[in-house]
Short mmCIF file of C-alpha atoms in Angstrom, two decimals:
data_model
loop_
_atom_site.label_atom_id
_atom_site.label_comp_id
_atom_site.label_asym_id
_atom_site.label_seq_id
_atom_site.Cartn_x
_atom_site.Cartn_y
_atom_site.Cartn_z
CA UNK A 1 -4.23 0.97 -4.52
CA UNK A 2 -2.87 1.14 -8.49
CA UNK A 3 -4.42 -1.95 -10.26
CA UNK A 4 -1.62 -4.79 -10.80
CA UNK A 5 -1.78 -8.20 -12.54
CA UNK A 6 -2.36 -9.97 -10.42
CA UNK A 7 -1.03 -14.31 -9.32
CA UNK A 8 -3.72 -16.31 -10.03
CA UNK A 9 -1.71 -18.33 -12.37
CA UNK A 10 -0.57 -22.15 -12.08
CA UNK A 11 3.13 -20.95 -11.63
CA UNK A 12 1.79 -18.92 -8.63
CA UNK A 13 -0.71 -21.27 -6.64
CA UNK A 14 1.96 -24.61 -7.56
CA UNK A 15 4.91 -22.25 -5.31
CA UNK A 16 2.33 -20.99 -3.11
CA UNK A 17 1.41 -24.71 -1.81
CA UNK A 18 5.81 -23.91 -0.55
CA UNK A 19 5.55 -20.63 0.26
CA UNK A 20 6.83 -19.65 4.31
CA UNK A 21 6.12 -15.79 4.33
CA UNK A 22 3.52 -15.50 7.57
CA UNK A 23 0.61 -14.71 5.48
CA UNK A 24 0.73 -18.35 4.10
CA UNK A 25 1.32 -20.54 7.34
CA UNK A 26 -1.34 -18.32 9.06
CA UNK A 27 -3.47 -19.20 5.54
CA UNK A 28 -2.57 -23.19 5.59
CA UNK A 29 -3.80 -23.51 9.10
CA UNK A 30 -7.11 -21.14 8.03
CA UNK A 31 -6.70 -24.04 4.91
CA UNK A 32 -6.67 -26.71 7.05
CA UNK A 33 -9.97 -25.42 9.91
CA UNK A 34 -11.88 -25.23 6.50
CA UNK A 35 -11.32 -28.86 6.09
CA UNK A 36 -11.85 -30.56 8.52
CA UNK A 37 -15.32 -29.00 8.13
CA UNK A 38 -16.63 -29.01 5.31
CA UNK A 39 -17.08 -25.30 4.89
CA UNK A 40 -17.61 -23.87 1.52
CA UNK A 41 -16.49 -20.26 2.50
CA UNK A 42 -13.81 -19.14 4.60
CA UNK A 43 -15.10 -16.29 6.96
CA UNK A 44 -12.32 -13.34 7.92
CA UNK A 45 -12.99 -11.15 10.60
CA UNK A 46 -12.15 -7.58 12.60
CA UNK A 47 -13.43 -6.61 14.45
CA UNK A 48 -13.02 -2.77 15.54
CA UNK A 49 -14.24 -0.45 18.65
CA UNK A 50 -15.67 3.65 17.60
CA UNK A 51 -14.90 4.71 20.81
CA UNK A 52 -12.22 6.94 19.98
CA UNK A 53 -11.02 8.14 16.41
CA UNK A 54 -9.63 5.51 13.72
CA UNK A 55 -5.74 4.73 14.13
CA UNK A 56 -3.59 2.77 12.97
CA UNK A 57 -3.49 -0.51 14.91
CA UNK A 58 -7.32 -0.49 13.44
CA UNK A 59 -5.62 -0.22 10.28
CA UNK A 60 -3.45 -2.78 10.15
CA UNK A 61 -5.77 -5.72 10.83
CA UNK A 62 -7.45 -4.58 8.08
CA UNK A 63 -3.99 -4.80 6.00
CA UNK A 64 -2.92 -7.87 7.70
CA UNK A 65 -6.23 -10.12 6.94
CA UNK A 66 -6.27 -9.20 3.45
CA UNK A 67 -3.28 -10.48 3.28
CA UNK A 68 -4.30 -13.28 5.34
CA UNK A 69 -7.37 -14.21 2.62
CA UNK A 70 -4.72 -13.23 0.29
CA UNK A 71 -2.72 -15.95 0.79
CA UNK A 72 -5.43 -18.74 1.20
CA UNK A 73 -6.87 -17.79 -1.91
CA UNK A 74 -3.85 -18.22 -3.95
CA UNK A 75 -3.09 -21.47 -1.72
CA UNK A 76 -6.64 -23.10 -2.68
CA UNK A 77 -6.67 -21.03 -6.39
CA UNK A 78 -9.45 -19.66 -5.87
CA UNK A 79 -11.78 -22.33 -5.52
CA UNK A 80 -13.50 -21.40 -2.30
CA UNK A 81 -14.88 -18.53 -1.75
CA UNK A 82 -13.38 -16.08 0.38
CA UNK A 83 -14.87 -12.27 2.46
CA UNK A 84 -14.06 -10.55 5.15
CA UNK A 85 -15.81 -9.10 7.87
CA UNK A 86 -15.20 -6.30 9.17
CA UNK A 87 -17.33 -5.38 12.60
CA UNK A 88 -17.06 -2.79 14.68
CA UNK A 89 -18.72 -2.80 18.16
CA UNK A 90 -21.00 0.25 18.19
CA UNK A 91 -23.72 -0.94 20.52
CA UNK A 92 -21.60 -0.53 23.40
CA UNK A 93 -21.69 2.18 25.92
CA UNK A 94 -19.75 5.10 25.78
CA UNK A 95 -17.62 4.28 29.22
CA UNK A 96 -15.35 7.41 29.07
CA UNK A 97 -15.49 10.44 27.21
CA UNK A 98 -11.84 10.60 24.33
CA UNK A 99 -9.75 13.16 24.92
CA UNK A 100 -9.21 14.55 21.33
CA UNK A 101 -12.48 14.98 20.46
CA UNK A 102 -14.48 18.43 20.72
CA UNK A 103 -17.60 19.23 22.74
CA UNK A 104 -16.67 17.10 26.01
CA UNK A 105 -19.04 19.01 28.10
CA UNK A 106 -22.07 17.39 25.94
CA UNK A 107 -20.59 14.12 25.27
CA UNK A 108 -20.56 13.07 29.26
CA UNK A 109 -24.04 13.58 29.31
CA UNK A 110 -24.46 10.21 26.82
CA UNK A 111 -21.92 8.16 29.52
CA UNK A 112 -23.53 5.04 29.39
CA UNK A 113 -25.44 4.49 26.15
CA UNK A 114 -24.41 2.83 23.24
CA UNK A 115 -21.99 4.41 21.17
CA UNK A 116 -24.78 5.03 18.39
CA UNK A 117 -26.32 7.33 20.76
CA UNK A 118 -24.02 9.70 21.13
CA UNK A 119 -24.14 12.95 19.13
CA UNK A 120 -20.94 13.68 17.04
CA UNK A 121 -18.59 15.50 19.33
CA UNK A 122 -17.49 17.18 15.16
CA UNK A 123 -20.78 18.20 13.31
CA UNK A 124 -24.36 17.51 12.20
CA UNK A 125 -23.34 14.93 9.44
CA UNK A 126 -23.57 11.53 11.12
CA UNK A 127 -26.59 10.65 13.52
CA UNK A 128 -23.61 9.54 16.85
CA UNK A 129 -20.48 9.44 17.20
CA UNK A 130 -19.94 5.86 16.04
CA UNK A 131 -21.29 7.18 12.64
CA UNK A 132 -19.45 9.71 12.26
CA UNK A 133 -15.20 6.34 13.26
CA UNK A 134 -17.69 3.77 11.20
CA UNK A 135 -17.60 6.67 8.83
CA UNK A 136 -14.34 7.54 8.45
CA UNK A 137 -12.73 3.49 8.71
CA UNK A 138 -14.39 3.25 6.10
CA UNK A 139 -13.93 5.94 3.64
CA UNK A 140 -9.76 4.56 4.01
CA UNK A 141 -10.89 1.51 3.51
CA UNK A 142 -12.57 1.85 0.37
CA UNK A 143 -9.49 5.00 -1.00
CA UNK A 144 -6.90 2.10 0.27
CA UNK A 145 -9.09 -0.12 -2.43
CA UNK A 146 -10.61 -3.24 0.49
CA UNK A 147 -12.79 -6.14 0.19
CA UNK A 148 -14.90 -5.97 2.81
CA UNK A 149 -18.40 -6.39 4.04
CA UNK A 150 -19.72 -3.95 7.16
CA UNK A 151 -21.05 -4.88 9.90
CA UNK A 152 -21.96 -2.54 13.00
CA UNK A 153 -22.71 -4.52 15.58
CA UNK A 154 -26.63 -2.35 16.69
CA UNK A 155 -27.45 -3.31 13.40
CA UNK A 156 -26.41 -6.71 14.10
CA UNK A 157 -28.86 -6.73 17.50
CA UNK A 158 -31.59 -4.67 16.46
CA UNK A 159 -32.64 -6.48 13.60
CA UNK A 160 -32.64 -10.06 14.65
CA UNK A 161 -29.41 -11.46 13.17
CA UNK A 162 -27.70 -12.47 16.43
CA UNK A 163 -30.99 -13.81 17.87
CA UNK A 164 -30.78 -17.50 17.63
CA UNK A 165 -26.93 -17.42 19.30
CA UNK A 166 -28.09 -14.92 21.95
CA UNK A 167 -30.45 -17.76 22.55
CA UNK A 168 -28.10 -20.26 22.70
CA UNK A 169 -25.80 -18.44 24.65
CA UNK A 170 -29.71 -18.29 26.80
CA UNK A 171 -29.75 -22.07 26.62
CA UNK A 172 -25.70 -22.81 27.36
CA UNK A 173 -26.50 -19.48 30.42
CA UNK A 174 -24.71 -21.44 33.34
CA UNK A 175 -21.66 -23.04 31.52
CA UNK A 176 -21.01 -19.77 29.75
CA UNK A 177 -20.25 -17.83 33.80
CA UNK A 178 -18.39 -21.09 34.12
CA UNK A 179 -15.76 -19.84 32.03
CA UNK A 180 -15.85 -15.96 33.33
CA UNK A 181 -16.42 -16.24 37.44
CA UNK A 182 -13.21 -17.72 37.87
CA UNK A 183 -11.16 -14.60 35.80
CA UNK A 184 -13.31 -12.33 38.15
CA UNK A 185 -12.85 -10.56 41.64
CA UNK A 186 -15.55 -11.81 44.33
CA UNK A 187 -17.39 -8.32 44.31
CA UNK A 188 -17.21 -8.67 40.26
CA UNK A 189 -18.38 -11.78 39.99
CA UNK A 190 -21.43 -10.32 42.63
CA UNK A 191 -22.74 -8.36 39.77
CA UNK A 192 -21.60 -10.92 36.19
CA UNK A 193 -23.88 -11.57 33.64
CA UNK A 194 -23.03 -12.25 30.02
CA UNK A 195 -26.26 -10.50 28.99
CA UNK A 196 -25.92 -6.36 29.46
CA UNK A 197 -30.22 -5.17 28.90
CA UNK A 198 -30.10 -1.65 27.65
CA UNK A 199 -32.03 0.42 30.03
CA UNK A 200 -36.10 1.16 28.77
CA UNK A 201 -35.81 4.00 30.50
CA UNK A 202 -32.65 6.12 30.77
CA UNK A 203 -31.14 3.15 27.56
CA UNK A 204 -28.25 3.13 29.36
CA UNK A 205 -26.18 0.66 28.56
CA UNK A 206 -26.31 -1.80 32.08
CA UNK A 207 -23.82 -3.92 34.18
CA UNK A 208 -26.21 -5.95 36.54
CA UNK A 209 -26.73 -9.47 37.62
CA UNK A 210 -29.35 -11.80 36.28
CA UNK A 211 -31.64 -12.70 38.75
CA UNK A 212 -34.00 -15.07 36.34
CA UNK A 213 -33.73 -16.36 33.03
CA UNK A 214 -36.54 -17.93 30.69
CA UNK A 215 -34.79 -20.45 28.59
CA UNK A 216 -38.78 -21.09 26.79
CA UNK A 217 -40.12 -17.35 26.78
CA UNK A 218 -35.83 -16.45 25.27
CA UNK A 219 -36.54 -12.98 28.99
CA UNK A 220 -34.00 -12.25 31.21
CA UNK A 221 -34.68 -11.25 34.79
CA UNK A 222 -33.04 -7.57 36.67
CA UNK A 223 -33.50 -4.89 39.26
CA UNK A 224 -33.13 -1.56 38.25
CA UNK A 225 -30.30 -0.14 39.92
CA UNK A 226 -31.96 2.87 40.45
CA UNK A 227 -35.67 2.20 40.72
CA UNK A 228 -35.86 -1.38 42.76
CA UNK A 229 -38.27 -2.92 39.98
CA UNK A 230 -37.49 -6.24 38.49
CA UNK A 231 -37.87 -5.70 34.60
CA UNK A 232 -37.79 -8.44 32.20
CA UNK A 233 -36.14 -7.85 28.61
CA UNK A 234 -35.82 -10.39 25.53
CA UNK A 235 -32.23 -11.31 24.75
CA UNK A 236 -33.13 -11.13 21.27
CA UNK A 237 -34.29 -7.85 18.71
CA UNK A 238 -31.27 -5.56 20.82
CA UNK A 239 -32.92 -5.37 23.78
CA UNK A 240 -29.72 -6.78 25.77
CA UNK A 241 -26.26 -6.88 23.94
CA UNK A 242 -22.94 -9.30 25.24
CA UNK A 243 -19.83 -7.89 27.10
CA UNK A 244 -17.53 -8.23 25.55
CA UNK A 245 -15.67 -11.71 26.01
CA UNK A 246 -18.95 -13.55 25.05
CA UNK A 247 -20.17 -10.86 22.67
CA UNK A 248 -16.44 -11.88 20.47
CA UNK A 249 -18.36 -15.41 20.48
CA UNK A 250 -21.42 -14.25 20.02
CA UNK A 251 -20.39 -12.93 16.50
CA UNK A 252 -18.03 -16.05 16.13
CA UNK A 253 -20.84 -18.73 16.34
CA UNK A 254 -22.98 -16.44 15.08
CA UNK A 255 -21.15 -15.32 11.37
CA UNK A 256 -18.97 -18.93 11.51
CA UNK A 257 -16.24 -16.55 11.78
CA UNK A 258 -12.75 -18.92 11.13
CA UNK A 259 -10.43 -16.98 11.18
CA UNK A 260 -9.13 -13.29 13.33
CA UNK A 261 -5.77 -11.75 13.79
CA UNK A 262 -5.44 -9.45 17.52
CA UNK A 263 -3.33 -8.30 19.35
CA UNK A 264 -1.20 -10.10 22.60
CA UNK A 265 -2.95 -7.88 24.97
CA UNK A 266 -5.53 -9.60 23.95
CA UNK A 267 -4.37 -13.29 24.45
CA UNK A 268 -6.26 -14.23 27.31
CA UNK A 269 -9.32 -13.85 25.77
CA UNK A 270 -9.23 -15.12 23.20
CA UNK A 271 -8.51 -18.25 24.82
CA UNK A 272 -12.13 -17.56 27.09
CA UNK A 273 -14.31 -16.31 23.87
CA UNK A 274 -12.89 -19.32 22.34
CA UNK A 275 -13.96 -21.82 25.41
CA UNK A 276 -17.65 -19.74 25.14
CA UNK A 277 -17.52 -20.79 21.81
CA UNK A 278 -17.20 -24.52 22.64
CA UNK A 279 -19.55 -24.27 24.87
CA UNK A 280 -22.77 -23.27 22.92
CA UNK A 281 -21.81 -25.82 20.52
CA UNK A 282 -19.02 -24.23 18.51
CA UNK A 283 -15.40 -24.59 16.58
CA UNK A 284 -13.37 -20.44 17.20
CA UNK A 285 -11.38 -19.52 14.37
CA UNK A 286 -7.75 -19.64 14.03
CA UNK A 287 -5.77 -16.49 15.25
CA UNK A 288 -3.17 -15.23 15.72
CA UNK A 289 -1.75 -12.93 18.51
CA UNK A 290 0.24 -9.51 16.89
CA UNK A 291 2.65 -7.51 19.33
CA UNK A 292 1.58 -4.09 19.42
CA UNK A 293 2.48 -0.71 18.14
CA UNK A 294 4.36 1.55 20.51
CA UNK A 295 4.31 5.47 20.11
CA UNK A 296 7.83 7.36 20.65
CA UNK A 297 8.39 7.06 24.07
CA UNK A 298 7.03 3.04 24.26
CA UNK A 299 3.82 3.57 25.38
CA UNK A 300 1.16 0.77 24.21
CA UNK A 301 -0.53 3.73 21.14
CA UNK A 302 -4.80 4.17 21.95
CA UNK A 303 -6.88 5.26 20.42
CA UNK A 304 -8.48 6.97 23.41
CA UNK A 305 -5.49 8.52 24.16
CA UNK A 306 -4.97 9.78 20.28
CA UNK A 307 -1.04 9.10 20.62
CA UNK A 308 0.95 7.33 18.40
CA UNK A 309 -0.40 8.17 14.13
CA UNK A 310 -2.64 8.34 12.74
CA UNK A 311 -3.52 7.26 9.78
CA UNK A 312 -3.72 10.75 7.73
CA UNK A 313 -0.95 11.28 9.72
CA UNK A 314 1.00 8.70 7.70
CA UNK A 315 -0.53 9.43 4.45
CA UNK A 316 1.03 13.36 4.87
CA UNK A 317 3.99 12.56 3.70
CA UNK A 318 4.53 9.12 3.12
CA UNK A 319 2.04 7.04 0.48
CA UNK A 320 -0.27 3.94 1.51
CA UNK A 321 1.71 1.31 -0.38
CA UNK A 322 4.88 2.74 2.71
CA UNK A 323 2.10 1.86 5.82
CA UNK A 324 0.84 -1.26 4.43
CA UNK A 325 4.81 -2.39 4.15
CA UNK A 326 5.18 -1.58 7.37
CA UNK A 327 2.58 -3.96 8.48
CA UNK A 328 3.26 -6.29 6.81
CA UNK A 329 7.09 -6.96 8.90
CA UNK A 330 7.79 -9.15 11.54
CA UNK A 331 3.44 -8.75 12.68
CA UNK A 332 5.01 -10.49 15.91
CA UNK A 333 7.57 -8.13 17.00
CA UNK A 334 6.41 -4.77 18.92
CA UNK A 335 7.53 -1.58 17.23
CA UNK A 336 8.03 1.72 17.52
CA UNK A 337 5.56 3.89 15.43
CA UNK A 338 6.11 6.79 14.79
CA UNK A 339 7.21 9.55 12.47
CA UNK A 340 11.00 8.50 12.25
CA UNK A 341 9.90 5.42 11.15
CA UNK A 342 8.54 6.50 7.71
CA UNK A 343 11.74 7.04 5.30
CA UNK A 344 12.88 4.16 6.14
CA UNK A 345 9.59 2.70 5.16
CA UNK A 346 9.44 4.93 1.93
CA UNK A 347 12.27 3.40 0.12
CA UNK A 348 12.49 -0.02 1.34
CA UNK A 349 8.87 -0.17 -1.07
CA UNK A 350 10.07 0.61 -3.69
CA UNK A 351 13.51 -1.34 -2.90
CA UNK A 352 10.79 -4.30 -2.59
CA UNK A 353 8.88 -3.24 -6.05
CA UNK A 354 12.25 -3.44 -7.99
CA UNK A 355 13.29 -7.07 -6.80
CA UNK A 356 9.81 -8.29 -8.15
CA UNK A 357 10.33 -7.70 -11.51
CA UNK A 358 13.03 -10.88 -11.90
CA UNK A 359 11.82 -13.07 -9.40
CA UNK A 360 10.44 -16.36 -10.13
CA UNK A 361 7.33 -17.03 -8.62
CA UNK A 362 8.56 -18.70 -5.65
CA UNK A 363 10.47 -15.74 -4.44
CA UNK A 364 7.84 -13.09 -5.86
CA UNK A 365 5.89 -14.69 -3.47
CA UNK A 366 7.92 -14.00 -0.70
CA UNK A 367 8.01 -10.24 -1.66
CA UNK A 368 5.94 -8.41 0.85
CA UNK A 369 4.73 -6.00 -2.52
CA UNK A 370 2.78 -8.66 -3.43
CA UNK A 371 0.78 -9.10 -0.79
CA UNK A 372 0.20 -5.56 -0.38
CA UNK A 373 -1.13 -5.17 -4.24
CA UNK A 374 -2.86 -7.93 -3.90
CA UNK A 375 -0.70 -9.24 -7.60
CA UNK A 376 2.66 -7.56 -8.02
CA UNK A 377 3.72 -4.57 -7.64
CA UNK A 378 3.79 -2.14 -10.42
CA UNK A 379 6.93 -1.06 -12.09
CA UNK A 380 8.25 2.10 -10.52
CA UNK A 381 11.78 4.11 -11.88
CA UNK A 382 13.13 6.17 -8.95
CA UNK A 383 16.45 6.82 -9.23
CA UNK A 384 17.05 8.44 -5.98
CA UNK A 385 16.28 7.90 -2.35
CA UNK A 386 13.19 8.95 0.45
CA UNK A 387 16.68 9.43 2.15
CA UNK A 388 17.87 11.47 -0.37
CA UNK A 389 15.49 13.65 -0.73
CA UNK A 390 15.51 14.46 2.41
CA UNK A 391 19.11 15.51 2.84
CA UNK A 392 18.27 17.42 -0.92
CA UNK A 393 15.44 19.95 0.78
CA UNK A 394 17.66 20.54 3.79
CA UNK A 395 20.84 21.50 1.90
CA UNK A 396 18.93 23.58 -0.43
CA UNK A 397 16.55 25.07 1.97
CA UNK A 398 13.82 24.39 -0.49
CA UNK A 399 9.66 24.68 -0.14
CA UNK A 400 9.41 25.20 -3.56
CA UNK A 401 9.11 21.29 -6.19
CA UNK A 402 9.78 23.11 -8.61
CA UNK A 403 13.25 23.88 -6.96
CA UNK A 404 14.55 20.32 -6.16
CA UNK A 405 13.47 18.85 -9.40
CA UNK A 406 15.75 21.29 -10.69
CA UNK A 407 18.31 19.00 -9.60
CA UNK A 408 17.17 16.33 -9.80
CA UNK A 409 17.24 16.75 -13.14
CA UNK A 410 20.87 17.62 -13.23
CA UNK A 411 20.53 14.81 -11.35
CA UNK A 412 18.88 12.88 -13.68
CA UNK A 413 18.49 14.19 -16.99
CA UNK A 414 15.99 11.96 -18.16
CA UNK A 415 13.15 12.50 -14.98
CA UNK A 416 10.45 14.88 -14.58
CA UNK A 417 7.31 15.35 -13.01
CA UNK A 418 5.99 14.29 -15.60
CA UNK A 419 7.65 11.41 -17.15
CA UNK A 420 7.91 9.63 -12.70
CA UNK A 421 4.83 10.58 -11.31
CA UNK A 422 5.89 8.63 -8.49
CA UNK A 423 9.14 10.28 -8.48
CA UNK A 424 7.17 13.98 -8.64
CA UNK A 425 4.48 12.79 -5.53
CA UNK A 426 7.43 11.91 -3.20
CA UNK A 427 8.95 15.20 -3.45
CA UNK A 428 6.13 16.71 -2.47
CA UNK A 429 6.45 13.72 0.81
CA UNK A 430 9.62 14.82 1.59
CA UNK A 431 8.80 18.36 1.57
CA UNK A 432 6.43 18.37 4.19
CA UNK A 433 7.82 15.85 5.88
CA UNK A 434 11.10 17.93 6.17
CA UNK A 435 9.24 21.04 7.02
CA UNK A 436 7.85 19.20 10.28
CA UNK A 437 9.74 16.82 11.48
CA UNK A 438 14.31 17.72 10.18
CA UNK A 439 13.72 21.52 10.09
CA UNK A 440 12.14 21.85 13.69
CA UNK A 441 15.33 19.71 14.78
CA UNK A 442 17.84 20.99 13.16
CA UNK A 443 21.17 21.49 14.65
CA UNK A 444 24.27 22.59 13.80
CA UNK A 445 27.59 22.22 15.49
CA UNK A 446 31.05 23.73 14.62
CA UNK A 447 33.70 21.16 13.54
CA UNK A 448 37.04 19.98 14.94
CA UNK A 449 39.76 21.47 14.12
CA UNK A 450 40.40 17.04 12.55
CA UNK A 451 37.52 17.58 11.09
CA UNK A 452 38.35 21.07 9.69
CA UNK A 453 41.10 19.90 7.63
CA UNK A 454 39.75 17.01 6.44
CA UNK A 455 36.64 18.89 5.10
CA UNK A 456 39.04 21.88 3.61
CA UNK A 457 41.01 18.95 1.91
CA UNK A 458 37.81 17.02 0.34
CA UNK A 459 36.55 20.52 -1.44
CA UNK A 460 39.38 21.58 -2.44
CA UNK A 461 39.76 17.24 -3.93
CA UNK A 462 36.67 18.11 -5.08
CA UNK A 463 38.53 19.60 -8.08
CA UNK A 464 38.72 16.69 -9.91
CA UNK A 465 35.24 15.90 -10.97
CA UNK A 466 31.99 17.36 -11.44
CA UNK A 467 28.63 16.99 -12.08
CA UNK A 468 28.79 13.85 -14.66
CA UNK A 469 30.78 11.64 -11.64
CA UNK A 470 29.38 9.07 -11.32
CA UNK A 471 27.71 8.59 -7.37
CA UNK A 472 30.38 5.77 -6.48
CA UNK A 473 33.59 7.93 -8.09
CA UNK A 474 32.30 10.93 -5.64
CA UNK A 475 32.27 7.86 -2.07
CA UNK A 476 35.20 6.82 -2.02
CA UNK A 477 36.49 10.18 -2.44
CA UNK A 478 35.05 10.44 0.82
CA UNK A 479 35.67 7.66 1.64
CA UNK A 480 39.84 8.51 1.13
CA UNK A 481 39.80 11.38 2.54
CA UNK A 482 38.15 9.87 6.37
CA UNK A 483 41.03 7.10 5.67
CA UNK A 484 43.41 10.34 5.56
CA UNK A 485 43.11 11.70 8.76
CA UNK A 486 42.36 8.98 10.44
CA UNK A 487 38.59 9.29 11.51
CA UNK A 488 37.62 5.78 14.13
CA UNK A 489 35.82 4.17 13.42
CA UNK A 490 35.02 5.75 9.81
CA UNK A 491 31.98 6.24 10.49
CA UNK A 492 32.48 9.64 12.36
CA UNK A 493 33.75 10.93 9.38
CA UNK A 494 31.19 10.99 7.76
CA UNK A 495 28.40 11.86 10.74
CA UNK A 496 30.39 14.73 11.26
CA UNK A 497 29.74 16.29 7.88
CA UNK A 498 25.15 14.96 8.34
CA UNK A 499 26.12 17.50 11.25
CA UNK A 500 28.19 20.56 10.31
CA UNK A 501 27.38 20.10 6.85
CA UNK A 502 23.24 19.60 7.45
CA UNK A 503 22.56 19.60 11.07
CA UNK A 504 21.46 16.28 11.73
CA UNK A 505 23.12 12.67 12.97
CA UNK A 506 22.80 10.79 10.03
CA UNK A 507 21.70 11.18 5.81
CA UNK A 508 22.24 8.52 2.99
CA UNK A 509 25.51 8.13 1.45
CA UNK A 510 27.38 11.19 1.32
CA UNK A 511 28.84 10.61 -2.56
CA UNK A 512 25.18 10.66 -3.98
CA UNK A 513 24.08 13.78 -2.55
CA UNK A 514 26.57 15.56 -3.74
CA UNK A 515 25.88 13.94 -7.01
CA UNK A 516 22.25 15.70 -6.95
CA UNK A 517 23.08 18.32 -4.69
CA UNK A 518 26.21 19.47 -7.21
CA UNK A 519 28.94 19.49 -6.60
CA UNK A 520 29.81 23.31 -6.98
CA UNK A 521 26.54 23.71 -4.44
CA UNK A 522 28.89 21.48 -2.31
CA UNK A 523 31.58 23.19 -1.72
CA UNK A 524 29.99 26.54 -0.98
CA UNK A 525 28.68 24.62 1.17
CA UNK A 526 30.90 23.72 3.12
CA UNK A 527 32.35 27.66 2.79
CA UNK A 528 29.35 28.55 4.83
CA UNK A 529 30.39 26.11 7.06
CA UNK A 530 33.27 26.46 7.78
CA UNK A 531 33.06 30.14 8.26
CA UNK A 532 30.64 29.36 10.87
CA UNK A 533 27.25 30.65 8.98
CA UNK A 534 25.30 27.33 10.63
CA UNK A 535 26.79 27.06 13.88
CA UNK A 536 24.74 28.68 16.88
#
């Protein structure tokens, strides 16, 4: 994102105290916790499971957490140090081979082994599958400009950074078992342990019960399921890792995490991990349970299935700022995350940017773009919307940006690719979006007798205006014809225009479309449609 003016001055500090946008509501919880504990730093954490390719849900967690952190900085006048830790669970065992990666047979040979020991199926560029996925996530976060500290579970376990917390968990082992065992079935209870040994013989992450524990020496003993031999290993130095609910609690305790949000599907897990932290003598972090993203079929997005949108998918057709806006809006509401949400997000982003230019400090802090940019948003002169651009591409059947700019310059004479680079970026997005999603689904139909008569009248009355006419005046003319021909409800008239002329069910204001596309061109479009050149 572009660098923008910061909000760290007295006016915004004062306004932040009464701000009600959800990042401020979350930040106030963190501030209360930090003040109570006497800590000198606030730690925000996000988690990432690199068993599949990074997806938009992962990105959304970092975006939203960054927004809460920025709100916290405003609330505290930036006097309390903060940081975000992005923690990758890359020591987890590979449970199944993702369906959306190559070389699946080779990967299957490493089932059960830590993800950092599974070869990269894509190339030899990275030492493991986890390293590849971690790099993809970090590359995007870096490109987006996030401030974060990346943490690898493998590095933390093997370097000893979690040793003190692991020894503490060993001390309260029985208390941890009392938390988890009631949530498990009878058979699983017999095999459960919060510690998962890394088999010295095979390298596989084992799920086996502990037959003894030695708190003084910091070791656990289990029976090798294949050899039946007793094996004693330390809980430190990367010889074991924790089951994930215990692992979550371990991180919170060891890192002193003050805030971590998670999906609604993990509410029960948050409660269990919080109880484990308390058993260890720590305090669980503040949290927000956000609703899940759904694909076009209403199913939960899964990184292993690869359904829904990837980060790269969105950025092929729209800006990163529009993606951040989508993440900001209503985090506690389940939202469909598919290609058809992109145009609305793009246009809403620019609308909010424009509003911020004239808002008071208090109003600005309720504006999503301020949370997206962690400061005042950049100024954009956008003479037309993304939705209108898509309709222009459709009507002009254009795949060349220079063709579209011919129409745009006539509509907005001062606009050129050089003077309006943001608009030029939108032109490229619109062409790609139209070709991939609109064009394949276009369905023209023949007009009814009522619609034909109304369109003939519209073509005739367009002689009353020209390319210099105001879009609002043209919209009024279109509206009058709909009323004259008694379309009930009136939106059926506009729906007919889009279906017959453009092969789609809806679009932006038709008067704006005519002003952009051109009066003569629109008349020809109507003539071609009424002659049956579009409908099959």
